[in-house]
mmCIF file of C-alpha atoms and ligand atoms in Angstrom:
data_model
loop_
_atom_site.group_PDB
_atom_site.id
_atom_site.type_symbol
_atom_site.label_atom_id
_atom_site.label_comp_id
_atom_site.label_asym_id
_atom_site.label_seq_id
_atom_site.Cartn_x
_atom_site.Cartn_y
_atom_site.Cartn_z
ATOM 1 C CA MET A 1335 3.903 -32.560 12.260
ATOM 2 C CA ASN A 1336 2.697 -36.052 11.471
ATOM 3 C CA ILE A 1337 0.017 -37.978 13.327
ATOM 4 C CA TYR A 1338 2.135 -41.167 13.497
ATOM 5 C CA GLY A 1339 4.549 -39.372 15.816
ATOM 6 C CA LEU A 1340 2.103 -39.129 18.728
ATOM 7 C CA THR A 1341 1.869 -41.606 21.576
ATOM 8 C CA LEU A 1342 -1.618 -42.335 22.863
ATOM 9 C CA LEU A 1343 -0.976 -40.155 25.914
ATOM 10 C CA GLU A 1344 0.066 -37.233 23.722
ATOM 11 C CA LEU A 1345 -2.940 -37.741 21.497
ATOM 12 C CA GLU A 1346 -5.228 -37.724 24.544
ATOM 13 C CA ASP A 1347 -3.708 -34.471 25.795
ATOM 14 C CA TYR A 1348 -4.093 -32.980 22.348
ATOM 15 C CA PHE A 1349 -7.770 -33.965 22.176
ATOM 16 C CA LEU A 1350 -8.368 -32.434 25.594
ATOM 17 C CA SER A 1351 -6.700 -29.223 24.380
ATOM 18 C CA LEU A 1352 -9.202 -29.169 21.514
ATOM 19 C CA GLY A 1353 -12.042 -29.335 24.020
ATOM 20 C CA SER A 1354 -12.741 -32.901 22.947
ATOM 21 C CA LYS A 1355 -12.499 -36.117 24.961
ATOM 22 C CA LYS A 1356 -9.740 -38.636 25.643
ATOM 23 C CA PHE A 1357 -12.092 -41.280 24.397
ATOM 24 C CA HIS A 1358 -11.954 -39.805 20.885
ATOM 25 C CA ALA A 1359 -8.163 -39.898 20.960
ATOM 26 C CA ARG A 1360 -8.370 -43.625 21.590
ATOM 27 C CA GLN A 1361 -10.801 -43.967 18.696
ATOM 28 C CA LEU A 1362 -8.387 -42.142 16.399
ATOM 29 C CA PHE A 1363 -5.506 -44.339 17.578
ATOM 30 C CA SER A 1364 -7.536 -47.384 16.682
ATOM 31 C CA TRP A 1365 -8.379 -45.968 13.243
ATOM 32 C CA LEU A 1366 -4.671 -45.433 12.629
ATOM 33 C CA TYR A 1367 -3.243 -48.692 13.926
ATOM 34 C CA GLU A 1368 -6.070 -51.239 13.894
ATOM 35 C CA LYS A 1369 -8.083 -50.165 10.884
ATOM 36 C CA ARG A 1370 -5.069 -48.645 9.104
ATOM 37 C CA ILE A 1371 -6.823 -45.703 7.481
ATOM 38 C CA THR A 1372 -4.886 -43.527 5.059
ATOM 39 C CA SER A 1373 -7.162 -40.480 5.232
ATOM 40 C CA TYR A 1374 -9.086 -38.751 8.022
ATOM 41 C CA SER A 1375 -12.163 -38.844 5.786
ATOM 42 C CA GLU A 1376 -12.540 -42.556 6.553
ATOM 43 C CA ILE A 1377 -13.291 -41.809 10.208
ATOM 44 C CA THR A 1378 -16.987 -42.085 11.042
ATOM 45 C CA ASP A 1379 -17.216 -41.663 14.808
ATOM 46 C CA ILE A 1380 -15.441 -38.350 15.527
ATOM 47 C CA LYS A 1381 -17.024 -34.918 14.918
ATOM 48 C CA LYS A 1382 -16.206 -33.257 11.628
ATOM 49 C CA GLU A 1383 -15.047 -29.984 13.219
ATOM 50 C CA ILE A 1384 -12.586 -31.833 15.434
ATOM 51 C CA LEU A 1385 -11.261 -33.852 12.522
ATOM 52 C CA GLU A 1386 -10.776 -30.695 10.469
ATOM 53 C CA GLN A 1387 -8.629 -29.247 13.237
ATOM 54 C CA VAL A 1388 -6.648 -32.509 13.566
ATOM 55 C CA GLU A 1389 -6.011 -32.463 9.838
ATOM 56 C CA LYS A 1390 -4.710 -28.892 10.061
ATOM 57 C CA ASP A 1391 -2.328 -29.793 12.873
ATOM 58 C CA TYR A 1392 -1.165 -33.265 11.839
ATOM 59 C CA ALA A 1393 -0.529 -34.697 8.397
ATOM 60 C CA ILE A 1394 -1.383 -38.348 7.819
ATOM 61 C CA SER A 1395 1.067 -38.704 4.929
ATOM 62 C CA PRO A 1396 3.111 -41.890 4.324
ATOM 63 C CA LEU A 1397 6.799 -42.299 3.455
ATOM 64 C CA ARG A 1398 7.774 -42.907 -0.141
ATOM 65 C CA ILE A 1399 9.244 -46.304 -1.021
ATOM 66 C CA VAL A 1400 11.807 -45.694 -3.767
ATOM 67 C CA GLN A 1401 13.408 -49.098 -4.068
ATOM 68 C CA VAL A 1402 12.648 -52.678 -3.041
ATOM 69 C CA GLN A 1403 15.140 -55.520 -3.314
ATOM 70 C CA LYS A 1404 13.863 -59.023 -2.739
ATOM 71 C CA ASP A 1405 15.634 -62.250 -1.951
ATOM 72 C CA VAL A 1406 14.240 -65.540 -0.641
ATOM 73 C CA ASP A 1407 14.089 -64.683 3.028
ATOM 74 C CA VAL A 1408 14.866 -60.976 3.036
ATOM 75 C CA CYS A 1409 13.419 -57.846 1.552
ATOM 76 C CA LYS A 1410 15.123 -54.505 1.666
ATOM 77 C CA PHE A 1411 13.405 -51.142 1.368
ATOM 78 C CA LEU A 1412 14.824 -47.742 0.564
ATOM 79 C CA PHE A 1413 12.604 -44.852 1.672
ATOM 80 C CA ALA A 1414 12.756 -41.219 0.606
ATOM 81 C CA LEU A 1415 11.885 -38.777 3.380
ATOM 82 C CA SER A 1416 10.064 -35.513 2.789
ATOM 83 C CA ASP A 1417 13.325 -33.535 2.792
ATOM 84 C CA GLY A 1418 14.864 -35.819 0.153
ATOM 85 C CA GLU A 1419 17.022 -37.860 2.547
ATOM 86 C CA HIS A 1420 17.059 -41.655 2.314
ATOM 87 C CA ILE A 1421 16.833 -44.412 4.910
ATOM 88 C CA GLU A 1422 16.643 -48.181 4.804
ATOM 89 C CA ALA A 1423 14.675 -50.903 6.525
ATOM 90 C CA VAL A 1424 15.272 -54.630 6.118
ATOM 91 C CA LEU A 1425 12.639 -57.312 6.550
ATOM 92 C CA MET A 1426 13.848 -60.773 7.531
ATOM 93 C CA LYS A 1427 11.632 -63.832 7.375
ATOM 94 C CA HIS A 1428 12.438 -66.139 10.272
ATOM 95 C CA ASP A 1429 10.673 -69.352 11.122
ATOM 96 C CA TYR A 1430 9.266 -67.603 14.185
ATOM 97 C CA GLY A 1431 7.872 -64.610 12.259
ATOM 98 C CA ASN A 1432 8.734 -61.479 10.320
ATOM 99 C CA SER A 1433 11.375 -59.262 11.835
ATOM 100 C CA LEU A 1434 12.018 -55.714 10.679
ATOM 101 C CA CYS A 1435 15.310 -53.900 11.126
ATOM 102 C CA VAL A 1436 14.502 -50.175 11.338
ATOM 103 C CA SER A 1437 16.714 -47.101 11.038
ATOM 104 C CA SER A 1438 16.815 -44.429 13.731
ATOM 105 C CA GLN A 1439 18.845 -41.625 12.108
ATOM 106 C CA VAL A 1440 19.914 -40.329 8.706
ATOM 107 C CA GLY A 1441 23.623 -41.154 8.852
ATOM 108 C CA CYS A 1442 25.400 -41.745 12.158
ATOM 109 C CA ASN A 1443 27.988 -39.895 14.235
ATOM 110 C CA MET A 1444 29.438 -42.866 16.072
ATOM 111 C CA GLY A 1445 32.121 -43.486 13.450
ATOM 112 C CA CYS A 1446 32.638 -47.238 14.004
ATOM 113 C CA ARG A 1447 35.483 -48.083 11.642
ATOM 114 C CA PHE A 1448 33.891 -51.174 10.123
ATOM 115 C CA CYS A 1449 30.443 -49.698 9.540
ATOM 116 C CA GLU A 1450 29.098 -48.356 6.262
ATOM 117 C CA SER A 1451 26.442 -46.157 7.882
ATOM 118 C CA GLY A 1452 28.961 -44.123 9.791
ATOM 119 C CA ARG A 1453 30.958 -43.099 6.762
ATOM 120 C CA ARG A 1454 28.715 -40.109 6.403
ATOM 121 C CA LYS A 1455 28.047 -37.990 9.459
ATOM 122 C CA LYS A 1456 24.613 -37.791 10.909
ATOM 123 C CA VAL A 1457 22.393 -35.506 8.874
ATOM 124 C CA ARG A 1458 19.563 -35.561 11.373
ATOM 125 C CA ASN A 1459 17.586 -37.680 13.782
ATOM 126 C CA LEU A 1460 14.565 -39.503 12.476
ATOM 127 C CA GLU A 1461 11.277 -38.212 13.786
ATOM 128 C CA THR A 1462 9.149 -40.707 15.669
ATOM 129 C CA TYR A 1463 6.660 -40.931 12.810
ATOM 130 C CA GLU A 1464 9.452 -41.783 10.347
ATOM 131 C CA MET A 1465 10.302 -44.811 12.464
ATOM 132 C CA VAL A 1466 6.685 -45.890 12.953
ATOM 133 C CA LEU A 1467 5.958 -45.555 9.236
ATOM 134 C CA GLN A 1468 8.806 -47.906 8.277
ATOM 135 C CA ILE A 1469 6.747 -50.656 9.894
ATOM 136 C CA LEU A 1470 3.315 -49.565 8.673
ATOM 137 C CA MET A 1471 4.430 -49.084 5.070
ATOM 138 C CA ILE A 1472 6.126 -52.456 4.812
ATOM 139 C CA GLU A 1473 3.225 -54.320 6.403
ATOM 140 C CA LYS A 1474 0.966 -52.732 3.833
ATOM 141 C CA GLU A 1475 3.284 -53.208 0.864
ATOM 142 C CA LEU A 1476 3.907 -56.910 1.537
ATOM 143 C CA GLU A 1477 0.522 -57.611 3.156
ATOM 144 C CA ILE A 1478 2.142 -59.175 6.170
ATOM 145 C CA ARG A 1479 2.269 -58.687 9.900
ATOM 146 C CA ILE A 1480 5.608 -57.780 11.437
ATOM 147 C CA SER A 1481 5.992 -59.621 14.739
ATOM 148 C CA HIS A 1482 9.514 -58.549 15.698
ATOM 149 C CA VAL A 1483 11.346 -55.226 15.484
ATOM 150 C CA VAL A 1484 15.066 -54.626 15.867
ATOM 151 C CA VAL A 1485 16.410 -51.077 15.979
ATOM 152 C CA MET A 1486 19.644 -51.995 14.223
ATOM 153 C CA GLY A 1487 19.431 -50.116 10.948
ATOM 154 C CA ILE A 1488 21.166 -46.857 10.159
ATOM 155 C CA GLY A 1489 21.898 -44.674 13.166
ATOM 156 C CA GLU A 1490 22.555 -44.888 16.879
ATOM 157 C CA PRO A 1491 19.141 -45.152 18.564
ATOM 158 C CA PHE A 1492 20.407 -43.840 21.920
ATOM 159 C CA ASP A 1493 21.660 -40.721 20.140
ATOM 160 C CA ASN A 1494 17.971 -40.096 19.300
ATOM 161 C CA TYR A 1495 16.641 -41.134 22.659
ATOM 162 C CA GLU A 1496 13.400 -39.184 23.014
ATOM 163 C CA ASN A 1497 12.057 -40.020 19.582
ATOM 164 C CA LEU A 1498 13.128 -43.626 20.061
ATOM 165 C CA VAL A 1499 11.224 -43.988 23.327
ATOM 166 C CA LYS A 1500 8.056 -42.558 21.802
ATOM 167 C CA PHE A 1501 8.444 -44.937 18.875
ATOM 168 C CA LEU A 1502 8.773 -47.873 21.272
ATOM 169 C CA GLN A 1503 5.693 -46.762 23.206
ATOM 170 C CA ILE A 1504 3.616 -46.523 20.032
ATOM 171 C CA ILE A 1505 4.596 -49.862 18.561
ATOM 172 C CA ASN A 1506 4.365 -51.652 21.916
ATOM 173 C CA HIS A 1507 0.983 -50.214 22.919
ATOM 174 C CA PRO A 1508 -1.820 -52.806 22.774
ATOM 175 C CA LYS A 1509 -3.947 -50.316 20.859
ATOM 176 C CA GLY A 1510 -0.998 -49.252 18.706
ATOM 177 C CA LEU A 1511 0.964 -51.820 16.732
ATOM 178 C CA ALA A 1512 0.817 -54.187 19.707
ATOM 179 C CA ILE A 1513 4.278 -55.631 19.146
ATOM 180 C CA GLY A 1514 5.257 -57.355 22.383
ATOM 181 C CA ALA A 1515 8.144 -55.762 24.271
ATOM 182 C CA ARG A 1516 9.994 -59.062 24.278
ATOM 183 C CA HIS A 1517 9.817 -59.015 20.494
ATOM 184 C CA ILE A 1518 11.525 -55.619 20.289
ATOM 185 C CA THR A 1519 15.306 -55.148 20.499
ATOM 186 C CA VAL A 1520 17.257 -51.911 20.666
ATOM 187 C CA SER A 1521 20.935 -52.108 19.747
ATOM 188 C CA THR A 1522 23.444 -49.523 20.941
ATOM 189 C CA CYS A 1523 27.166 -48.983 20.588
ATOM 190 C CA GLY A 1524 27.199 -48.244 24.332
ATOM 191 C CA ILE A 1525 26.080 -44.751 25.341
ATOM 192 C CA VAL A 1526 26.219 -45.343 29.082
ATOM 193 C CA PRO A 1527 23.875 -42.612 30.455
ATOM 194 C CA LYS A 1528 21.202 -43.622 27.977
ATOM 195 C CA ILE A 1529 21.532 -47.285 28.936
ATOM 196 C CA ARG A 1530 20.906 -46.152 32.513
ATOM 197 C CA ALA A 1531 17.827 -44.169 31.456
ATOM 198 C CA PHE A 1532 16.588 -47.144 29.440
ATOM 199 C CA SER A 1533 16.891 -49.422 32.494
ATOM 200 C CA ASN A 1534 14.442 -47.150 34.318
ATOM 201 C CA LEU A 1535 11.836 -47.180 31.563
ATOM 202 C CA ASP A 1536 9.941 -50.139 32.839
ATOM 203 C CA LEU A 1537 9.413 -51.620 29.398
ATOM 204 C CA GLN A 1538 10.446 -55.246 28.870
ATOM 205 C CA ILE A 1539 12.323 -54.405 25.682
ATOM 206 C CA ASN A 1540 15.503 -56.325 24.817
ATOM 207 C CA LEU A 1541 18.820 -54.542 24.896
ATOM 208 C CA ALA A 1542 21.712 -55.452 22.600
ATOM 209 C CA ILE A 1543 25.193 -53.999 22.922
ATOM 210 C CA SER A 1544 27.589 -53.760 20.002
ATOM 211 C CA LEU A 1545 30.727 -54.964 21.748
ATOM 212 C CA HIS A 1546 33.066 -56.145 18.973
ATOM 213 C CA ALA A 1547 36.204 -56.219 21.132
ATOM 214 C CA PRO A 1548 37.140 -57.685 24.522
ATOM 215 C CA ASN A 1549 39.478 -54.907 25.728
ATOM 216 C CA ASP A 1550 39.647 -51.110 25.689
ATOM 217 C CA GLN A 1551 42.670 -50.844 23.485
ATOM 218 C CA LEU A 1552 41.109 -52.715 20.587
ATOM 219 C CA ARG A 1553 37.590 -51.438 21.184
ATOM 220 C CA SER A 1554 38.727 -47.816 21.154
ATOM 221 C CA GLN A 1555 40.430 -48.418 17.811
ATOM 222 C CA LEU A 1556 37.285 -49.898 16.293
ATOM 223 C CA MET A 1557 34.667 -47.798 18.047
ATOM 224 C CA PRO A 1558 35.424 -44.188 19.049
ATOM 225 C CA ILE A 1559 32.526 -44.260 21.558
ATOM 226 C CA ASN A 1560 34.721 -46.461 23.742
ATOM 227 C CA GLN A 1561 36.951 -43.459 24.471
ATOM 228 C CA ALA A 1562 33.989 -41.699 26.066
ATOM 229 C CA TYR A 1563 32.548 -44.798 27.754
ATOM 230 C CA PRO A 1564 35.207 -47.462 28.266
ATOM 231 C CA LEU A 1565 34.410 -51.090 29.043
ATOM 232 C CA LYS A 1566 34.563 -50.709 32.796
ATOM 233 C CA GLU A 1567 31.750 -48.146 32.714
ATOM 234 C CA LEU A 1568 29.824 -50.096 30.122
ATOM 235 C CA ILE A 1569 29.932 -53.333 32.094
ATOM 236 C CA ALA A 1570 29.054 -51.477 35.309
ATOM 237 C CA VAL A 1571 25.924 -49.922 33.803
ATOM 238 C CA LEU A 1572 24.928 -53.271 32.339
ATOM 239 C CA LYS A 1573 25.146 -54.812 35.789
ATOM 240 C CA GLU A 1574 22.760 -52.087 36.978
ATOM 241 C CA TYR A 1575 20.483 -52.823 34.029
ATOM 242 C CA LEU A 1576 20.467 -56.541 34.763
ATOM 243 C CA GLU A 1577 19.745 -55.994 38.419
ATOM 244 C CA LYS A 1578 16.934 -53.555 37.782
ATOM 245 C CA THR A 1579 15.243 -55.432 34.996
ATOM 246 C CA ASN A 1580 16.022 -59.041 35.784
ATOM 247 C CA ARG A 1581 16.630 -59.554 32.112
ATOM 248 C CA ARG A 1582 19.421 -60.762 29.900
ATOM 249 C CA VAL A 1583 21.597 -58.620 27.691
ATOM 250 C CA THR A 1584 22.851 -59.545 24.230
ATOM 251 C CA PHE A 1585 26.355 -58.714 23.049
ATOM 252 C CA GLU A 1586 26.943 -58.439 19.329
ATOM 253 C CA TYR A 1587 30.457 -59.324 18.246
ATOM 254 C CA ILE A 1588 31.392 -58.979 14.581
ATOM 255 C CA LEU A 1589 34.317 -61.201 13.657
ATOM 256 C CA LEU A 1590 36.924 -59.273 11.684
ATOM 257 C CA LYS A 1591 39.720 -61.274 10.151
ATOM 258 C CA GLY A 1592 43.011 -60.866 12.015
ATOM 259 C CA VAL A 1593 41.594 -58.036 14.139
ATOM 260 C CA ASN A 1594 39.391 -59.415 16.909
ATOM 261 C CA ASP A 1595 39.000 -63.114 16.055
ATOM 262 C CA SER A 1596 42.031 -64.667 17.773
ATOM 263 C CA VAL A 1597 42.012 -67.332 20.474
ATOM 264 C CA SER A 1598 43.259 -64.789 22.979
ATOM 265 C CA CYS A 1599 40.419 -62.390 22.091
ATOM 266 C CA ALA A 1600 37.946 -65.221 22.656
ATOM 267 C CA GLU A 1601 39.480 -65.994 26.034
ATOM 268 C CA GLU A 1602 39.486 -62.341 27.039
ATOM 269 C CA LEU A 1603 35.857 -62.088 26.010
ATOM 270 C CA CYS A 1604 34.944 -65.002 28.293
ATOM 271 C CA GLN A 1605 36.589 -63.206 31.209
ATOM 272 C CA LEU A 1606 34.847 -59.934 30.390
ATOM 273 C CA VAL A 1607 31.331 -61.379 30.421
ATOM 274 C CA LYS A 1608 31.901 -63.828 33.256
ATOM 275 C CA ASN A 1609 29.045 -63.615 35.782
ATOM 276 C CA LEU A 1610 26.879 -61.479 33.499
ATOM 277 C CA ASN A 1611 23.487 -62.816 32.465
ATOM 278 C CA CYS A 1612 24.095 -62.441 28.767
ATOM 279 C CA TYR A 1613 24.471 -64.123 25.490
ATOM 280 C CA ILE A 1614 26.837 -63.409 22.680
ATOM 281 C CA ASN A 1615 25.810 -63.181 19.087
ATOM 282 C CA LEU A 1616 28.790 -63.744 16.789
ATOM 283 C CA ILE A 1617 28.283 -61.918 13.508
ATOM 284 C CA PRO A 1618 30.059 -62.820 10.270
ATOM 285 C CA TYR A 1619 31.237 -59.449 8.916
ATOM 286 C CA ASN A 1620 29.444 -58.179 5.846
ATOM 287 C CA GLU A 1621 32.265 -56.861 3.685
ATOM 288 C CA THR A 1622 31.657 -53.540 1.950
ATOM 289 C CA THR A 1623 33.509 -51.956 -0.931
ATOM 290 C CA HIS A 1624 34.690 -48.833 0.871
ATOM 291 C CA ILE A 1625 36.104 -50.451 3.986
ATOM 292 C CA ASP A 1626 39.166 -52.674 4.275
ATOM 293 C CA PHE A 1627 38.089 -55.118 6.995
ATOM 294 C CA LYS A 1628 37.592 -58.723 5.924
ATOM 295 C CA ARG A 1629 35.322 -61.373 7.349
ATOM 296 C CA SER A 1630 36.868 -64.170 9.395
ATOM 297 C CA SER A 1631 36.873 -67.619 7.837
ATOM 298 C CA MET A 1632 34.172 -70.054 8.920
ATOM 299 C CA PHE A 1633 36.946 -72.131 10.482
ATOM 300 C CA GLN A 1634 38.047 -69.196 12.640
ATOM 301 C CA ILE A 1635 34.459 -68.339 13.553
ATOM 302 C CA MET A 1636 33.870 -71.923 14.711
ATOM 303 C CA LYS A 1637 37.087 -71.917 16.683
ATOM 304 C CA PHE A 1638 36.048 -68.713 18.433
ATOM 305 C CA TYR A 1639 32.589 -70.164 19.058
ATOM 306 C CA ASP A 1640 34.016 -73.351 20.576
ATOM 307 C CA ILE A 1641 36.147 -71.423 23.071
ATOM 308 C CA LEU A 1642 33.098 -69.507 24.273
ATOM 309 C CA LYS A 1643 31.054 -72.696 24.518
ATOM 310 C CA LYS A 1644 33.791 -74.435 26.473
ATOM 311 C CA ASN A 1645 33.728 -71.546 28.935
ATOM 312 C CA LYS A 1646 29.961 -71.943 29.295
ATOM 313 C CA VAL A 1647 29.156 -68.623 27.665
ATOM 314 C CA ASN A 1648 25.789 -68.591 25.851
ATOM 315 C CA VAL A 1649 26.713 -68.021 22.248
ATOM 316 C CA THR A 1650 25.085 -68.165 18.819
ATOM 317 C CA ILE A 1651 26.294 -67.386 15.324
ATOM 318 C CA ARG A 1652 24.005 -64.976 13.517
ATOM 319 C CA LYS A 1653 22.094 -66.372 10.583
ATOM 320 C CA GLU A 1654 23.014 -64.423 7.525
ATOM 321 C CA PHE A 1655 20.494 -62.592 5.424
ATOM 322 C CA GLY A 1656 20.755 -60.796 2.197
ATOM 323 C CA SER A 1657 24.484 -60.389 1.688
ATOM 324 C CA SER A 1658 23.671 -60.776 -2.011
ATOM 325 C CA ILE A 1659 21.469 -57.686 -1.974
ATOM 326 C CA SER A 1660 23.550 -55.206 0.017
ATOM 327 C CA ALA A 1661 21.577 -55.776 3.191
ATOM 328 C CA ALA A 1662 24.474 -54.818 5.391
ATOM 329 C CA CYS A 1663 23.727 -51.743 7.370
ATOM 330 C CA GLY A 1664 23.804 -48.613 5.241
ATOM 331 C CA GLN A 1665 24.875 -50.191 1.975
ATOM 332 C CA LEU A 1666 21.764 -49.475 -0.055
ATOM 333 C CA ARG A 1667 21.662 -45.847 1.007
ATOM 334 C CA SER A 1668 25.357 -45.496 0.185
ATOM 335 C CA LYS A 1669 24.788 -46.835 -3.307
ATOM 336 C CA LYS A 1670 21.801 -44.613 -3.899
ATOM 337 C CA GLU A 1671 23.705 -41.525 -2.911
ATOM 338 C CA GLU A 1672 26.966 -42.758 -4.409
ATOM 339 C CA LEU A 1673 28.917 -41.999 -1.296
HETATM 340 N N1 SAH B 246 24.208 -47.996 16.310
HETATM 341 C C1 SAH B 246 23.628 -49.182 16.827
HETATM 342 C C2 SAH B 246 22.664 -49.874 15.883
HETATM 343 C C3 SAH B 246 22.995 -49.916 14.409
HETATM 344 S S1 SAH B 246 24.286 -50.984 13.876
HETATM 345 C C4 SAH B 246 24.716 -50.131 17.282
HETATM 346 O O1 SAH B 246 25.875 -49.793 17.159
HETATM 347 O O2 SAH B 246 24.406 -51.182 17.815
HETATM 348 C C5 SAH B 246 23.646 -52.592 14.053
HETATM 349 C C6 SAH B 246 24.701 -53.665 14.189
HETATM 350 O O3 SAH B 246 25.323 -53.961 12.929
HETATM 351 C C7 SAH B 246 25.810 -53.257 15.124
HETATM 352 O O4 SAH B 246 26.176 -54.320 15.965
HETATM 353 C C8 SAH B 246 26.927 -52.937 14.140
HETATM 354 O O5 SAH B 246 28.147 -52.960 14.782
HETATM 355 C C9 SAH B 246 26.717 -53.993 13.086
HETATM 356 N N2 SAH B 246 27.367 -53.774 11.793
HETATM 357 C C10 SAH B 246 27.732 -52.612 11.230
HETATM 358 N N3 SAH B 246 28.329 -52.822 10.044
HETATM 359 C C11 SAH B 246 28.340 -54.158 9.845
HETATM 360 C C12 SAH B 246 28.820 -54.999 8.801
HETATM 361 N N4 SAH B 246 29.376 -54.494 7.710
HETATM 362 N N5 SAH B 246 28.668 -56.334 8.943
HETATM 363 C C13 SAH B 246 28.069 -56.853 10.033
HETATM 364 N N6 SAH B 246 27.586 -56.109 11.039
HETATM 365 C C14 SAH B 246 27.729 -54.778 10.958
#
């Protein structure tokens, strides 16, 4: 067990179980996330006997950074986990701050046809601490503050729901990493029951849905999850989400040449999202060596964009980062493990 996997509430319960006080749990939380200690020996205001027990129960060990690739506005990290598995995190420097794309699983079981991460099945879920440490390690390594977090790296976050929620609670807590909920985005391929659970969480965290197709026939071909949760169910649960949270939802739509980038797809997409409080993020496809899909031309992307605009759909085209350094989801890990 690792100390970075505990929410403040869990830490308080643990301290009570030791016969100590909640107050000391809050002190420890502040040592971890405000003062950023790397060893329990740095703590000066908690009794030695208690700290010895904490050290027995919870390691304070970091993750190992095995590779860093830097470009002007992007920096990609490959981490080795204690069982020898690898995960990636990508830091993007925006004008509004530093945004980190974190991984939620080793591998992924969703099997989206265009995605590098899904080529190898899920090995395991990431533990909460392995998600938290992606942020802590990179802040330390680059001596920066990360202001935005997107859970869009390797894995399907809603297939690791409990650990994800604890991660969100830790990084959002004012005494934890204090990253504002509105600066955190979770992206899912559309696991409907988990979207429903997420709506009830009462956190103001942004939700992004990987849509990628405007009808069931095409979406099921690209994303097997659509066979379990077709568009009708997905849109219905999003309506619930929007009603409950009063928020906006983001749809991600990768443009794949000759597959989902036609005028009729654009028109169908407008119909699908009509009356939903949403915006659409068009994503130029990052081509990868193992997969045959090609990116749409800029001309086609603009044409698609114009149709959405004309239909008064909120739409943006995603700024591209790091295609020169294999920043597309899962590519660095694939190279490392020569998959
Ligand atoms: N499993 C989650 C989060 C991880 S994927 C999800 O599906 O949303 C993050 C985003 O990157 C998804 O929208 C995914 O469809 C997209 N993506 C995957 N491979 C890509 C590629 N080669 N180029 C561009 N986007 C890609």
